[in-house]
Amino acid sequence: NKWVTAAKSIVSGFCGIDMLAGPSEVLVIADASADPQVVAADLLAQAEHDVEARPILVTPDAAVIASVNRALQSQLETLTTSEVAIPAVQKGFAVLVGDIAEAVRVSDRIAPEHLEIQTADAQAVGESCANYGGLFIGAHAAEVLGDYGAGPNHVLPTA
């Protein structure tokens, strides 16, 4: 978030830092098999990091966008970090594509820091993606696991 970046910029001449990072994002590729409550929770887990974070949904199914939006509204009502998450969600967006192959092309163009795949054939979809920082395949591979302790941290920048 902006406070971490500000602190790093202050000490960068006196000690080694990794880098000054910009706003973070998560992109979720989801199809009709995805649980909208899980997708919304994962989008909010990134949105609550910083008001400048970008939660992004890419799907070939308009019904997925509608159901995830309803889940976002519901979860925001009780989220203790909603004062940060709401502005981030307002800056986020959904992309309606023709099929999963187009979703992969959109994702590769954006090259998100965090990429989640929540589709019927998540492994194959994940293997077809090329540009991302960290890849999280399946409904049980939440991006927050990568931020807080599952394996090595991902590397920035991603584009």
Coordinates of C-alpha atoms in Angstrom, one line a residue:
N1 CA 0.0 0.0 0.0
K2 CA 1.0 3.6 -0.2
W3 CA 2.3 3.7 3.4
V4 CA 4.7 0.8 2.8
T5 CA 5.9 2.4 -0.4
A6 CA 6.4 5.8 1.4
A7 CA 8.4 4.1 4.2
K8 CA 10.5 2.2 1.7
S9 CA 11.3 5.4 -0.3
I10 CA 12.5 7.1 2.9
V11 CA 14.9 4.3 3.9
S12 CA 16.0 3.3 0.4
G13 CA 19.2 5.3 0.5
F14 CA 20.2 3.9 3.9
C15 CA 19.5 0.2 3.5
G16 CA 18.6 -2.3 0.9
I17 CA 14.9 -2.7 -0.1
D18 CA 13.3 -5.0 -2.6
M19 CA 11.5 -2.4 -4.7
L20 CA 8.9 0.4 -4.6
A21 CA 5.7 -1.3 -5.8
G22 CA 2.7 0.3 -7.3
P23 CA -0.9 -0.7 -6.7
S24 CA -1.6 -4.4 -6.4
E25 CA -4.2 -6.4 -8.3
V26 CA -5.9 -9.7 -8.4
L27 CA -7.5 -11.1 -11.6
V28 CA -9.9 -14.0 -11.3
I29 CA -10.8 -16.0 -14.4
A30 CA -14.1 -17.7 -13.5
D31 CA -16.8 -19.7 -15.3
A32 CA -20.2 -20.9 -14.3
S33 CA -18.7 -23.6 -12.1
A34 CA -17.1 -21.0 -9.7
D35 CA -18.7 -20.3 -6.4
P36 CA -19.6 -16.5 -6.5
Q37 CA -19.1 -16.3 -2.7
V38 CA -15.6 -17.6 -3.0
V39 CA -14.8 -15.4 -6.0
A40 CA -16.1 -12.3 -4.1
A41 CA -14.1 -13.2 -1.0
D42 CA -10.9 -13.5 -3.0
L43 CA -11.5 -10.2 -4.8
L44 CA -12.1 -8.5 -1.4
A45 CA -9.1 -10.1 0.1
Q46 CA -7.0 -8.1 -2.4
A47 CA -9.3 -5.0 -2.3
E48 CA -8.8 -4.6 1.5
H49 CA -5.0 -4.2 1.0
D50 CA -5.2 -0.7 -0.4
V51 CA -7.8 1.8 -1.8
E52 CA -5.7 1.7 -5.0
A53 CA -5.8 -2.1 -5.3
R54 CA -7.6 -3.5 -8.4
P55 CA -10.0 -6.5 -8.1
I56 CA -10.7 -7.8 -11.6
L57 CA -13.1 -10.5 -12.8
V58 CA -12.9 -12.0 -16.3
T59 CA -15.6 -14.5 -17.3
P60 CA -17.5 -15.7 -20.4
D61 CA -20.7 -15.7 -18.4
A62 CA -22.7 -12.6 -17.6
A63 CA -24.5 -14.4 -14.8
V64 CA -21.2 -14.9 -13.1
I65 CA -20.7 -11.1 -13.0
A66 CA -24.1 -10.5 -11.6
S67 CA -23.8 -13.2 -8.9
V68 CA -20.3 -12.1 -7.9
N69 CA -21.5 -8.5 -7.7
R70 CA -24.3 -9.6 -5.4
A71 CA -21.8 -11.5 -3.2
L72 CA -19.5 -8.5 -3.1
Q73 CA -22.3 -6.2 -1.9
S74 CA -23.3 -8.8 0.8
Q75 CA -19.8 -9.4 2.0
L76 CA -18.9 -5.6 2.1
E77 CA -21.8 -5.1 4.6
T78 CA -19.9 -7.0 7.2
L79 CA -16.2 -6.6 6.2
T80 CA -14.3 -4.8 8.9
T81 CA -12.0 -3.3 6.4
S82 CA -14.7 -2.0 4.1
E83 CA -13.5 1.6 4.3
V84 CA -10.5 0.5 2.3
A85 CA -12.1 -2.2 0.2
I86 CA -15.1 -0.2 -1.1
P87 CA -12.9 2.4 -3.0
A88 CA -10.8 -0.4 -4.4
V89 CA -13.9 -2.4 -5.5
Q90 CA -15.2 0.8 -7.1
K91 CA -12.0 1.0 -9.2
G92 CA -12.1 -2.7 -10.1
F93 CA -13.9 -4.1 -13.0
A94 CA -15.3 -7.2 -14.8
V95 CA -14.6 -8.2 -18.3
L96 CA -17.2 -10.3 -20.2
V97 CA -15.4 -12.4 -22.9
G98 CA -16.6 -14.8 -25.5
D99 CA -14.9 -17.9 -24.1
I100 CA -12.1 -19.0 -21.7
A101 CA -9.5 -18.7 -24.4
E102 CA -10.3 -15.0 -24.7
A103 CA -10.2 -14.7 -20.9
V104 CA -6.7 -16.0 -20.9
R105 CA -5.7 -13.5 -23.6
V106 CA -7.2 -10.7 -21.6
S107 CA -5.4 -11.9 -18.5
D108 CA -2.1 -12.2 -20.3
R109 CA -2.5 -8.6 -21.6
I110 CA -3.1 -7.3 -18.1
A111 CA -0.4 -9.4 -16.6
P112 CA -1.8 -9.3 -13.1
E113 CA 0.3 -9.6 -10.0
H114 CA -2.1 -12.3 -8.7
L115 CA -4.0 -14.6 -11.0
E116 CA -6.7 -17.0 -9.8
I117 CA -8.3 -19.6 -12.0
Q118 CA -11.7 -20.8 -10.8
T119 CA -13.0 -22.8 -13.8
A120 CA -14.2 -26.3 -14.4
D121 CA -10.8 -27.2 -15.9
A122 CA -8.7 -24.9 -13.8
Q123 CA -5.4 -26.8 -14.2
A124 CA -5.5 -26.6 -18.0
V125 CA -6.6 -23.0 -18.0
G126 CA -3.8 -22.1 -15.6
E127 CA -1.2 -23.9 -17.8
S128 CA -2.4 -21.8 -20.8
C129 CA -1.7 -18.5 -19.0
A130 CA 1.7 -16.8 -19.6
N131 CA 1.9 -13.4 -17.9
Y132 CA 1.3 -13.1 -14.1
G133 CA 3.2 -12.7 -10.8
G134 CA 1.6 -15.6 -8.8
L135 CA -0.8 -18.3 -10.1
F136 CA -3.5 -19.8 -7.9
I137 CA -5.3 -22.7 -9.5
G138 CA -8.7 -23.8 -8.2
A139 CA -11.3 -22.6 -5.7
H140 CA -9.1 -23.8 -2.7
A141 CA -6.0 -21.9 -3.8
A142 CA -6.9 -18.4 -2.5
E143 CA -4.4 -15.7 -3.4
V144 CA -4.1 -14.7 0.2
L145 CA -2.2 -18.0 0.7
G146 CA 0.6 -16.6 -1.5
D147 CA 0.7 -13.3 0.5
Y148 CA 0.8 -15.0 3.9
G149 CA 2.8 -18.1 3.8
A150 CA 2.2 -20.8 1.2
G151 CA 5.5 -21.2 -0.6
P152 CA 7.8 -18.5 -2.0
N153 CA 6.5 -15.0 -2.6
H154 CA 6.0 -14.0 -6.2
V155 CA 8.2 -11.6 -8.0
L156 CA 7.3 -8.1 -9.3
P157 CA 7.0 -6.5 -11.8
T158 CA 4.9 -8.9 -13.9
A159 CA 4.6 -7.1 -17.2

